[in-house]
JSON list of C-alpha atoms and ligand atoms in Angstrom, two decimals:
[
{"chain": "A", "resi": 1, "resn": "MET", "atom": "CA", "xyz": [97.66, 112.65, 99.75]},
{"chain": "A", "resi": 2, "resn": "ILE", "atom": "CA", "xyz": [99.49, 109.47, 100.43]},
{"chain": "A", "resi": 3, "resn": "SER", "atom": "CA", "xyz": [102.75, 109.53, 102.64]},
{"chain": "A", "resi": 4, "resn": "PHE", "atom": "CA", "xyz": [105.09, 106.46, 103.46]},
{"chain": "A", "resi": 5, "resn": "LEU", "atom": "CA", "xyz": [106.51, 106.58, 106.83]},
{"chain": "A", "resi": 6, "resn": "TRP", "atom": "CA", "xyz": [109.59, 103.81, 107.88]},
{"chain": "A", "resi": 7, "resn": "ALA", "atom": "CA", "xyz": [112.85, 103.42, 109.24]},
{"chain": "A", "resi": 8, "resn": "GLU", "atom": "CA", "xyz": [115.61, 101.26, 107.79]},
{"chain": "A", "resi": 9, "resn": "ASP", "atom": "CA", "xyz": [119.26, 100.34, 107.78]},
{"chain": "A", "resi": 10, "resn": "GLU", "atom": "CA", "xyz": [121.85, 100.50, 105.58]},
{"chain": "A", "resi": 11, "resn": "ASN", "atom": "CA", "xyz": [120.66, 97.26, 104.04]},
{"chain": "A", "resi": 12, "resn": "ARG", "atom": "CA", "xyz": [116.55, 98.58, 103.50]},
{"chain": "A", "resi": 13, "resn": "LEU", "atom": "CA", "xyz": [116.23, 96.18, 106.87]},
{"chain": "A", "resi": 14, "resn": "ILE", "atom": "CA", "xyz": [112.97, 96.88, 108.64]},
{"chain": "A", "resi": 15, "resn": "GLY", "atom": "CA", "xyz": [111.69, 93.95, 110.39]},
{"chain": "A", "resi": 16, "resn": "LYS", "atom": "CA", "xyz": [113.01, 91.05, 112.36]},
{"chain": "A", "resi": 17, "resn": "ASP", "atom": "CA", "xyz": [110.77, 88.60, 113.43]},
{"chain": "A", "resi": 18, "resn": "ASN", "atom": "CA", "xyz": [107.52, 91.00, 113.28]},
{"chain": "A", "resi": 19, "resn": "GLN", "atom": "CA", "xyz": [109.28, 93.47, 115.49]},
{"chain": "A", "resi": 20, "resn": "LEU", "atom": "CA", "xyz": [111.65, 96.25, 114.71]},
{"chain": "A", "resi": 21, "resn": "PRO", "atom": "CA", "xyz": [114.96, 95.03, 114.59]},
{"chain": "A", "resi": 22, "resn": "TRP", "atom": "CA", "xyz": [116.54, 98.09, 116.97]},
{"chain": "A", "resi": 23, "resn": "ARG", "atom": "CA", "xyz": [115.48, 100.09, 119.70]},
{"chain": "A", "resi": 24, "resn": "LEU", "atom": "CA", "xyz": [115.51, 103.62, 118.55]},
{"chain": "A", "resi": 25, "resn": "PRO", "atom": "CA", "xyz": [112.96, 105.74, 121.06]},
{"chain": "A", "resi": 26, "resn": "ALA", "atom": "CA", "xyz": [113.38, 109.24, 119.33]},
{"chain": "A", "resi": 27, "resn": "ASP", "atom": "CA", "xyz": [112.41, 107.23, 116.31]},
{"chain": "A", "resi": 28, "resn": "LEU", "atom": "CA", "xyz": [109.33, 106.30, 117.43]},
{"chain": "A", "resi": 29, "resn": "LYS", "atom": "CA", "xyz": [108.94, 109.97, 119.17]},
{"chain": "A", "resi": 30, "resn": "TYR", "atom": "CA", "xyz": [109.39, 111.46, 115.48]},
{"chain": "A", "resi": 31, "resn": "PHE", "atom": "CA", "xyz": [106.90, 108.80, 114.04]},
{"chain": "A", "resi": 32, "resn": "LYS", "atom": "CA", "xyz": [104.10, 109.89, 116.86]},
{"chain": "A", "resi": 33, "resn": "LYS", "atom": "CA", "xyz": [104.46, 113.98, 116.15]},
{"chain": "A", "resi": 34, "resn": "THR", "atom": "CA", "xyz": [104.64, 113.32, 112.61]},
{"chain": "A", "resi": 35, "resn": "THR", "atom": "CA", "xyz": [101.42, 110.98, 112.26]},
{"chain": "A", "resi": 36, "resn": "MET", "atom": "CA", "xyz": [99.59, 112.60, 115.21]},
{"chain": "A", "resi": 37, "resn": "GLY", "atom": "CA", "xyz": [95.86, 113.61, 113.81]},
{"chain": "A", "resi": 38, "resn": "HIS", "atom": "CA", "xyz": [96.20, 111.81, 110.39]},
{"chain": "A", "resi": 39, "resn": "PRO", "atom": "CA", "xyz": [94.66, 108.44, 109.48]},
{"chain": "A", "resi": 40, "resn": "ILE", "atom": "CA", "xyz": [97.41, 105.78, 109.63]},
{"chain": "A", "resi": 41, "resn": "VAL", "atom": "CA", "xyz": [97.58, 102.75, 107.27]},
{"chain": "A", "resi": 42, "resn": "MET", "atom": "CA", "xyz": [98.93, 99.27, 108.43]},
{"chain": "A", "resi": 43, "resn": "GLY", "atom": "CA", "xyz": [99.10, 95.69, 107.21]},
{"chain": "A", "resi": 44, "resn": "ARG", "atom": "CA", "xyz": [97.66, 93.12, 109.72]},
{"chain": "A", "resi": 45, "resn": "LYS", "atom": "CA", "xyz": [100.77, 91.74, 110.95]},
{"chain": "A", "resi": 46, "resn": "THR", "atom": "CA", "xyz": [102.40, 95.19, 111.90]},
{"chain": "A", "resi": 47, "resn": "TYR", "atom": "CA", "xyz": [99.03, 96.10, 113.59]},
{"chain": "A", "resi": 48, "resn": "GLU", "atom": "CA", "xyz": [99.49, 92.81, 115.92]},
{"chain": "A", "resi": 49, "resn": "SER", "atom": "CA", "xyz": [103.00, 93.56, 116.26]},
{"chain": "A", "resi": 50, "resn": "ILE", "atom": "CA", "xyz": [101.89, 96.99, 117.67]},
{"chain": "A", "resi": 51, "resn": "GLY", "atom": "CA", "xyz": [99.01, 95.23, 119.53]},
{"chain": "A", "resi": 52, "resn": "LYS", "atom": "CA", "xyz": [96.64, 98.36, 120.35]},
{"chain": "A", "resi": 53, "resn": "PRO", "atom": "CA", "xyz": [95.44, 100.88, 118.07]},
{"chain": "A", "resi": 54, "resn": "LEU", "atom": "CA", "xyz": [97.47, 104.14, 118.47]},
{"chain": "A", "resi": 55, "resn": "PRO", "atom": "CA", "xyz": [95.62, 106.89, 119.78]},
{"chain": "A", "resi": 56, "resn": "GLY", "atom": "CA", "xyz": [94.73, 110.54, 117.99]},
{"chain": "A", "resi": 57, "resn": "ARG", "atom": "CA", "xyz": [94.65, 108.68, 114.66]},
{"chain": "A", "resi": 58, "resn": "THR", "atom": "CA", "xyz": [92.09, 106.57, 112.61]},
{"chain": "A", "resi": 59, "resn": "ASN", "atom": "CA", "xyz": [93.93, 103.47, 112.65]},
{"chain": "A", "resi": 60, "resn": "ILE", "atom": "CA", "xyz": [93.20, 101.59, 109.08]},
{"chain": "A", "resi": 61, "resn": "VAL", "atom": "CA", "xyz": [94.19, 97.54, 109.46]},
{"chain": "A", "resi": 62, "resn": "LEU", "atom": "CA", "xyz": [94.36, 95.74, 105.87]},
{"chain": "A", "resi": 63, "resn": "THR", "atom": "CA", "xyz": [93.98, 92.33, 105.97]},
{"chain": "A", "resi": 64, "resn": "ARG", "atom": "CA", "xyz": [92.15, 89.44, 103.57]},
{"chain": "A", "resi": 65, "resn": "ASN", "atom": "CA", "xyz": [90.55, 87.79, 106.27]},
{"chain": "A", "resi": 66, "resn": "PRO", "atom": "CA", "xyz": [86.61, 88.87, 105.95]},
{"chain": "A", "resi": 67, "resn": "ALA", "atom": "CA", "xyz": [86.21, 87.79, 109.71]},
{"chain": "A", "resi": 68, "resn": "TYR", "atom": "CA", "xyz": [88.91, 90.07, 111.09]},
{"chain": "A", "resi": 69, "resn": "MET", "atom": "CA", "xyz": [88.00, 92.38, 113.64]},
{"chain": "A", "resi": 70, "resn": "ALA", "atom": "CA", "xyz": [90.16, 94.95, 115.60]},
{"chain": "A", "resi": 71, "resn": "ASP", "atom": "CA", "xyz": [88.74, 97.27, 118.61]},
{"chain": "A", "resi": 72, "resn": "GLY", "atom": "CA", "xyz": [89.11, 100.67, 117.52]},
{"chain": "A", "resi": 73, "resn": "CYS", "atom": "CA", "xyz": [90.16, 100.14, 113.70]},
{"chain": "A", "resi": 74, "resn": "GLU", "atom": "CA", "xyz": [88.71, 100.49, 110.35]},
{"chain": "A", "resi": 75, "resn": "ILE", "atom": "CA", "xyz": [88.98, 97.45, 108.68]},
{"chain": "A", "resi": 76, "resn": "PHE", "atom": "CA", "xyz": [90.13, 97.07, 104.69]},
{"chain": "A", "resi": 77, "resn": "HIS", "atom": "CA", "xyz": [90.20, 94.20, 102.73]},
{"chain": "A", "resi": 78, "resn": "SER", "atom": "CA", "xyz": [91.72, 94.90, 99.40]},
{"chain": "A", "resi": 79, "resn": "LYS", "atom": "CA", "xyz": [93.99, 97.87, 97.85]},
{"chain": "A", "resi": 80, "resn": "GLU", "atom": "CA", "xyz": [91.24, 99.22, 96.06]},
{"chain": "A", "resi": 81, "resn": "GLU", "atom": "CA", "xyz": [88.90, 99.34, 99.15]},
{"chain": "A", "resi": 82, "resn": "PHE", "atom": "CA", "xyz": [91.52, 101.37, 100.53]},
{"chain": "A", "resi": 83, "resn": "LEU", "atom": "CA", "xyz": [92.02, 103.73, 97.42]},
{"chain": "A", "resi": 84, "resn": "LEU", "atom": "CA", "xyz": [88.34, 104.26, 96.59]},
{"chain": "A", "resi": 85, "resn": "TRP", "atom": "CA", "xyz": [88.59, 105.91, 100.71]},
{"chain": "A", "resi": 86, "resn": "ALA", "atom": "CA", "xyz": [91.85, 107.53, 100.11]},
{"chain": "A", "resi": 87, "resn": "GLN", "atom": "CA", "xyz": [90.36, 109.32, 97.12]},
{"chain": "A", "resi": 88, "resn": "LEU", "atom": "CA", "xyz": [87.84, 111.23, 99.31]},
{"chain": "A", "resi": 89, "resn": "ILE", "atom": "CA", "xyz": [90.09, 112.03, 102.15]},
{"chain": "A", "resi": 90, "resn": "GLU", "atom": "CA", "xyz": [91.58, 115.85, 101.80]},
{"chain": "A", "resi": 91, "resn": "GLU", "atom": "CA", "xyz": [94.29, 115.11, 104.43]},
{"chain": "A", "resi": 92, "resn": "GLU", "atom": "CA", "xyz": [97.52, 113.61, 104.49]},
{"chain": "A", "resi": 93, "resn": "ILE", "atom": "CA", "xyz": [97.25, 109.55, 105.07]},
{"chain": "A", "resi": 94, "resn": "PHE", "atom": "CA", "xyz": [100.45, 107.55, 106.58]},
{"chain": "A", "resi": 95, "resn": "VAL", "atom": "CA", "xyz": [101.20, 104.08, 105.59]},
{"chain": "A", "resi": 96, "resn": "ILE", "atom": "CA", "xyz": [103.05, 102.96, 108.15]},
{"chain": "A", "resi": 97, "resn": "GLY", "atom": "CA", "xyz": [103.99, 99.26, 106.85]},
{"chain": "A", "resi": 98, "resn": "GLY", "atom": "CA", "xyz": [104.71, 96.65, 107.09]},
{"chain": "A", "resi": 99, "resn": "ALA", "atom": "CA", "xyz": [106.98, 95.14, 104.29]},
{"chain": "A", "resi": 100, "resn": "GLU", "atom": "CA", "xyz": [103.88, 93.75, 102.02]},
{"chain": "A", "resi": 101, "resn": "ILE", "atom": "CA", "xyz": [101.80, 96.90, 102.44]},
{"chain": "A", "resi": 102, "resn": "TYR", "atom": "CA", "xyz": [104.81, 99.02, 101.00]},
{"chain": "A", "resi": 103, "resn": "HIS", "atom": "CA", "xyz": [105.21, 96.97, 98.55]},
{"chain": "A", "resi": 104, "resn": "LEU", "atom": "CA", "xyz": [101.66, 97.07, 97.48]},
{"chain": "A", "resi": 105, "resn": "PHE", "atom": "CA", "xyz": [101.26, 101.08, 97.69]},
{"chain": "A", "resi": 106, "resn": "ILE", "atom": "CA", "xyz": [104.63, 102.10, 96.50]},
{"chain": "A", "resi": 107, "resn": "GLU", "atom": "CA", "xyz": [103.34, 103.47, 92.97]},
{"chain": "A", "resi": 108, "resn": "GLU", "atom": "CA", "xyz": [100.58, 105.66, 95.17]},
{"chain": "A", "resi": 109, "resn": "ALA", "atom": "CA", "xyz": [103.31, 107.26, 97.25]},
{"chain": "A", "resi": 110, "resn": "ASP", "atom": "CA", "xyz": [103.43, 111.16, 97.36]},
{"chain": "A", "resi": 111, "resn": "GLN", "atom": "CA", "xyz": [105.79, 111.94, 100.02]},
{"chain": "A", "resi": 112, "resn": "LEU", "atom": "CA", "xyz": [108.23, 109.75, 101.83]},
{"chain": "A", "resi": 113, "resn": "TYR", "atom": "CA", "xyz": [109.49, 110.08, 105.45]},
{"chain": "A", "resi": 114, "resn": "VAL", "atom": "CA", "xyz": [112.39, 107.46, 106.00]},
{"chain": "A", "resi": 115, "resn": "THR", "atom": "CA", "xyz": [114.97, 107.12, 109.01]},
{"chain": "A", "resi": 116, "resn": "LYS", "atom": "CA", "xyz": [117.65, 106.17, 107.72]},
{"chain": "A", "resi": 117, "resn": "ILE", "atom": "CA", "xyz": [119.99, 104.71, 110.22]},
{"chain": "A", "resi": 118, "resn": "PHE", "atom": "CA", "xyz": [123.39, 103.84, 109.70]},
{"chain": "A", "resi": 119, "resn": "GLU", "atom": "CA", "xyz": [123.95, 100.47, 110.63]},
{"chain": "A", "resi": 120, "resn": "GLN", "atom": "CA", "xyz": [123.46, 96.59, 109.58]},
{"chain": "A", "resi": 121, "resn": "PHE", "atom": "CA", "xyz": [121.26, 95.00, 111.65]},
{"chain": "A", "resi": 122, "resn": "GLU", "atom": "CA", "xyz": [119.64, 91.25, 111.26]},
{"chain": "A", "resi": 123, "resn": "GLY", "atom": "CA", "xyz": [116.31, 90.46, 110.34]},
{"chain": "A", "resi": 124, "resn": "ASN", "atom": "CA", "xyz": [113.63, 89.17, 107.56]},
{"chain": "A", "resi": 125, "resn": "GLU", "atom": "CA", "xyz": [111.66, 92.34, 106.29]},
{"chain": "A", "resi": 126, "resn": "TYR", "atom": "CA", "xyz": [112.75, 94.71, 104.17]},
{"chain": "A", "resi": 127, "resn": "PHE", "atom": "CA", "xyz": [111.44, 98.08, 102.30]},
{"chain": "A", "resi": 128, "resn": "PRO", "atom": "CA", "xyz": [111.14, 97.81, 98.57]},
{"chain": "A", "resi": 129, "resn": "LYS", "atom": "CA", "xyz": [113.87, 99.17, 96.07]},
{"chain": "A", "resi": 130, "resn": "ILE", "atom": "CA", "xyz": [113.06, 102.67, 95.13]},
{"chain": "A", "resi": 131, "resn": "ASN", "atom": "CA", "xyz": [114.13, 104.05, 92.11]},
{"chain": "A", "resi": 132, "resn": "TRP", "atom": "CA", "xyz": [115.40, 107.48, 93.87]},
{"chain": "A", "resi": 133, "resn": "GLU", "atom": "CA", "xyz": [115.71, 109.27, 90.44]},
{"chain": "A", "resi": 134, "resn": "ASN", "atom": "CA", "xyz": [112.15, 109.73, 90.56]},
{"chain": "A", "resi": 135, "resn": "TRP", "atom": "CA", "xyz": [112.36, 111.40, 94.63]},
{"chain": "A", "resi": 136, "resn": "GLN", "atom": "CA", "xyz": [113.43, 114.96, 95.18]},
{"chain": "A", "resi": 137, "resn": "LEU", "atom": "CA", "xyz": [114.83, 115.32, 99.03]},
{"chain": "A", "resi": 138, "resn": "ILE", "atom": "CA", "xyz": [112.97, 118.11, 100.43]},
{"chain": "A", "resi": 139, "resn": "SER", "atom": "CA", "xyz": [114.51, 117.82, 104.01]},
{"chain": "A", "resi": 140, "resn": "LYS", "atom": "CA", "xyz": [117.00, 115.94, 106.26]},
{"chain": "A", "resi": 141, "resn": "GLU", "atom": "CA", "xyz": [118.04, 116.40, 109.83]},
{"chain": "A", "resi": 142, "resn": "LEU", "atom": "CA", "xyz": [120.53, 114.26, 111.95]},
{"chain": "A", "resi": 143, "resn": "GLY", "atom": "CA", "xyz": [119.23, 112.63, 114.56]},
{"chain": "A", "resi": 144, "resn": "ILE", "atom": "CA", "xyz": [120.87, 112.77, 118.25]},
{"chain": "A", "resi": 145, "resn": "LYS", "atom": "CA", "xyz": [123.19, 109.69, 119.22]},
{"chain": "A", "resi": 146, "resn": "ASP", "atom": "CA", "xyz": [123.28, 109.40, 122.95]},
{"chain": "A", "resi": 147, "resn": "GLU", "atom": "CA", "xyz": [122.75, 106.76, 125.56]},
{"chain": "A", "resi": 148, "resn": "LYS", "atom": "CA", "xyz": [119.38, 105.63, 124.70]},
{"chain": "A", "resi": 149, "resn": "ASN", "atom": "CA", "xyz": [119.94, 106.20, 120.93]},
{"chain": "A", "resi": 150, "resn": "PRO", "atom": "CA", "xyz": [123.06, 104.59, 120.56]},
{"chain": "A", "resi": 151, "resn": "TYR", "atom": "CA", "xyz": [123.21, 104.82, 116.37]},
{"chain": "A", "resi": 152, "resn": "ASN", "atom": "CA", "xyz": [123.88, 107.66, 113.64]},
{"chain": "A", "resi": 153, "resn": "TYR", "atom": "CA", "xyz": [120.59, 108.21, 112.06]},
{"chain": "A", "resi": 154, "resn": "GLU", "atom": "CA", "xyz": [118.68, 110.74, 110.12]},
{"chain": "A", "resi": 155, "resn": "PHE", "atom": "CA", "xyz": [115.28, 111.72, 109.24]},
{"chain": "A", "resi": 156, "resn": "ARG", "atom": "CA", "xyz": [114.78, 112.28, 105.12]},
{"chain": "A", "resi": 157, "resn": "ARG", "atom": "CA", "xyz": [111.81, 113.45, 103.62]},
{"chain": "A", "resi": 158, "resn": "PHE", "atom": "CA", "xyz": [111.37, 113.37, 99.77]},
{"chain": "A", "resi": 159, "resn": "ILE", "atom": "CA", "xyz": [108.33, 114.48, 97.24]},
{"chain": "A", "resi": 160, "resn": "ARG", "atom": "CA", "xyz": [107.75, 112.73, 94.14]},
{"chain": "A", "resi": 161, "resn": "LYS", "atom": "CA", "xyz": [109.00, 114.61, 91.19]},
{"chain": "A", "resi": 162, "resn": "GLN", "atom": "CA", "xyz": [106.54, 116.16, 88.71]},
{"chain": "B", "resi": 1, "resn": "NAP", "atom": "N1", "xyz": [110.77, 100.00, 110.24]},
{"chain": "B", "resi": 1, "resn": "NAP", "atom": "C1", "xyz": [109.97, 100.25, 109.95]},
{"chain": "B", "resi": 1, "resn": "NAP", "atom": "O1", "xyz": [109.31, 101.39, 109.74]},
{"chain": "B", "resi": 1, "resn": "NAP", "atom": "C2", "xyz": [108.49, 98.89, 110.19]},
{"chain": "B", "resi": 1, "resn": "NAP", "atom": "C3", "xyz": [107.29, 99.65, 109.78]},
{"chain": "B", "resi": 1, "resn": "NAP", "atom": "C4", "xyz": [106.29, 98.86, 109.97]},
{"chain": "B", "resi": 1, "resn": "NAP", "atom": "C5", "xyz": [106.60, 97.50, 110.30]},
{"chain": "B", "resi": 1, "resn": "NAP", "atom": "N2", "xyz": [107.91, 97.00, 110.53]},
{"chain": "B", "resi": 1, "resn": "NAP", "atom": "C6", "xyz": [108.01, 95.60, 110.41]},
{"chain": "B", "resi": 1, "resn": "NAP", "atom": "O2", "xyz": [107.42, 94.78, 109.48]},
{"chain": "B", "resi": 1, "resn": "NAP", "atom": "C7", "xyz": [107.54, 93.60, 109.87]},
{"chain": "B", "resi": 1, "resn": "NAP", "atom": "C8", "xyz": [105.85, 93.56, 109.18]},
{"chain": "B", "resi": 1, "resn": "NAP", "atom": "O3", "xyz": [105.64, 93.20, 107.61]},
{"chain": "B", "resi": 1, "resn": "NAP", "atom": "P1", "xyz": [104.93, 91.99, 106.75]},
{"chain": "B", "resi": 1, "resn": "NAP", "atom": "O4", "xyz": [105.36, 92.76, 105.55]},
{"chain": "B", "resi": 1, "resn": "NAP", "atom": "O5", "xyz": [105.68, 90.86, 107.91]},
{"chain": "B", "resi": 1, "resn": "NAP", "atom": "O6", "xyz": [103.43, 92.53, 107.48]},
{"chain": "B", "resi": 1, "resn": "NAP", "atom": "P2", "xyz": [102.68, 93.60, 107.10]},
{"chain": "B", "resi": 1, "resn": "NAP", "atom": "O7", "xyz": [102.82, 94.26, 105.35]},
{"chain": "B", "resi": 1, "resn": "NAP", "atom": "O8", "xyz": [102.95, 94.59, 108.17]},
{"chain": "B", "resi": 1, "resn": "NAP", "atom": "O9", "xyz": [100.95, 92.92, 106.98]},
{"chain": "B", "resi": 1, "resn": "NAP", "atom": "C9", "xyz": [100.85, 91.82, 105.67]},
{"chain": "B", "resi": 1, "resn": "NAP", "atom": "C10", "xyz": [99.32, 91.72, 105.94]},
{"chain": "B", "resi": 1, "resn": "NAP", "atom": "O10", "xyz": [98.41, 92.61, 105.36]},
{"chain": "B", "resi": 1, "resn": "NAP", "atom": "C11", "xyz": [97.53, 91.83, 104.64]},
{"chain": "B", "resi": 1, "resn": "NAP", "atom": "N3", "xyz": [97.60, 92.39, 103.38]},
{"chain": "B", "resi": 1, "resn": "NAP", "atom": "C12", "xyz": [98.45, 92.33, 102.57]},
{"chain": "B", "resi": 1, "resn": "NAP", "atom": "N4", "xyz": [98.05, 92.47, 101.30]},
{"chain": "B", "resi": 1, "resn": "NAP", "atom": "C13", "xyz": [96.90, 92.79, 101.33]},
{"chain": "B", "resi": 1, "resn": "NAP", "atom": "C14", "xyz": [95.59, 92.94, 100.07]},
{"chain": "B", "resi": 1, "resn": "NAP", "atom": "N5", "xyz": [96.01, 93.15, 99.11]},
{"chain": "B", "resi": 1, "resn": "NAP", "atom": "N6", "xyz": [94.48, 92.87, 101.18]},
{"chain": "B", "resi": 1, "resn": "NAP", "atom": "C15", "xyz": [94.42, 93.02, 102.05]},
{"chain": "B", "resi": 1, "resn": "NAP", "atom": "N7", "xyz": [95.42, 92.84, 103.09]},
{"chain": "B", "resi": 1, "resn": "NAP", "atom": "C16", "xyz": [96.31, 92.76, 102.50]},
{"chain": "B", "resi": 1, "resn": "NAP", "atom": "C17", "xyz": [97.47, 90.66, 104.93]},
{"chain": "B", "resi": 1, "resn": "NAP", "atom": "O11", "xyz": [96.82, 90.08, 105.89]},
{"chain": "B", "resi": 1, "resn": "NAP", "atom": "P3", "xyz": [96.11, 88.81, 106.62]},
{"chain": "B", "resi": 1, "resn": "NAP", "atom": "O12", "xyz": [96.95, 87.49, 106.32]},
{"chain": "B", "resi": 1, "resn": "NAP", "atom": "O13", "xyz": [95.14, 89.16, 107.63]},
{"chain": "B", "resi": 1, "resn": "NAP", "atom": "O14", "xyz": [94.78, 88.57, 105.03]},
{"chain": "B", "resi": 1, "resn": "NAP", "atom": "C18", "xyz": [99.14, 90.28, 105.06]},
{"chain": "B", "resi": 1, "resn": "NAP", "atom": "O15", "xyz": [99.24, 89.17, 105.79]},
{"chain": "B", "resi": 1, "resn": "NAP", "atom": "C19", "xyz": [107.30, 93.69, 111.20]},
{"chain": "B", "resi": 1, "resn": "NAP", "atom": "O16", "xyz": [108.76, 93.02, 111.31]},
{"chain": "B", "resi": 1, "resn": "NAP", "atom": "C20", "xyz": [107.45, 94.96, 111.48]},
{"chain": "B", "resi": 1, "resn": "NAP", "atom": "O17", "xyz": [108.23, 95.44, 112.90]},
{"chain": "B", "resi": 1, "resn": "NAP", "atom": "C21", "xyz": [108.71, 97.94, 110.35]}
]
């Protein structure tokens, strides 16, 4: 099963200059808790933005560069290579970005975990437009706004309608 996980603002913004446009530690905690123990798949730019493999998870990096290496990560060079591997994996696989990789796999996603932040930020990378009619909301939970997390936000989970 392929799950997408991301955080977006009111305009579907997800990135700014290869970083996140906001600081929201509660979302990073949610990311860690949700993905822990599962394979995570990311584009080369997102990997370099994180800067290291994330512990407790098989880290898969997509790049077209045949010489690319990243210690502690598995490297795939095409969508097809990833999908062949994913067919053999019984557990939930998390696609964690960024924009190019979400575009690449949106038709393959079975579940969506989105943190919706009710603000408008500045940046340059957007999540693709989704036809929400194809998706059923199965859970939502308001995030806690506090000194360290100064926004209104909600964790939402969807499954693809049959
Ligand atoms: N808000 C969120 O939840 C969230 C999550 C993740 C990332 N982000 C943000 O998103 C931004 C990065 O997104 P991005 O779109 O610039 O980059 P990206 O999707 O992380 O990585 C793009 C790279 O993936 C590789 N790639 C793409 N298609 C491929 C294919 N078909 N086969 C093999 N490799 C392929 C290429 O690497 P090569 O150039 O090496 O060939 C490409 O340059 C950052 O600002 C980051 O902070 C936000």
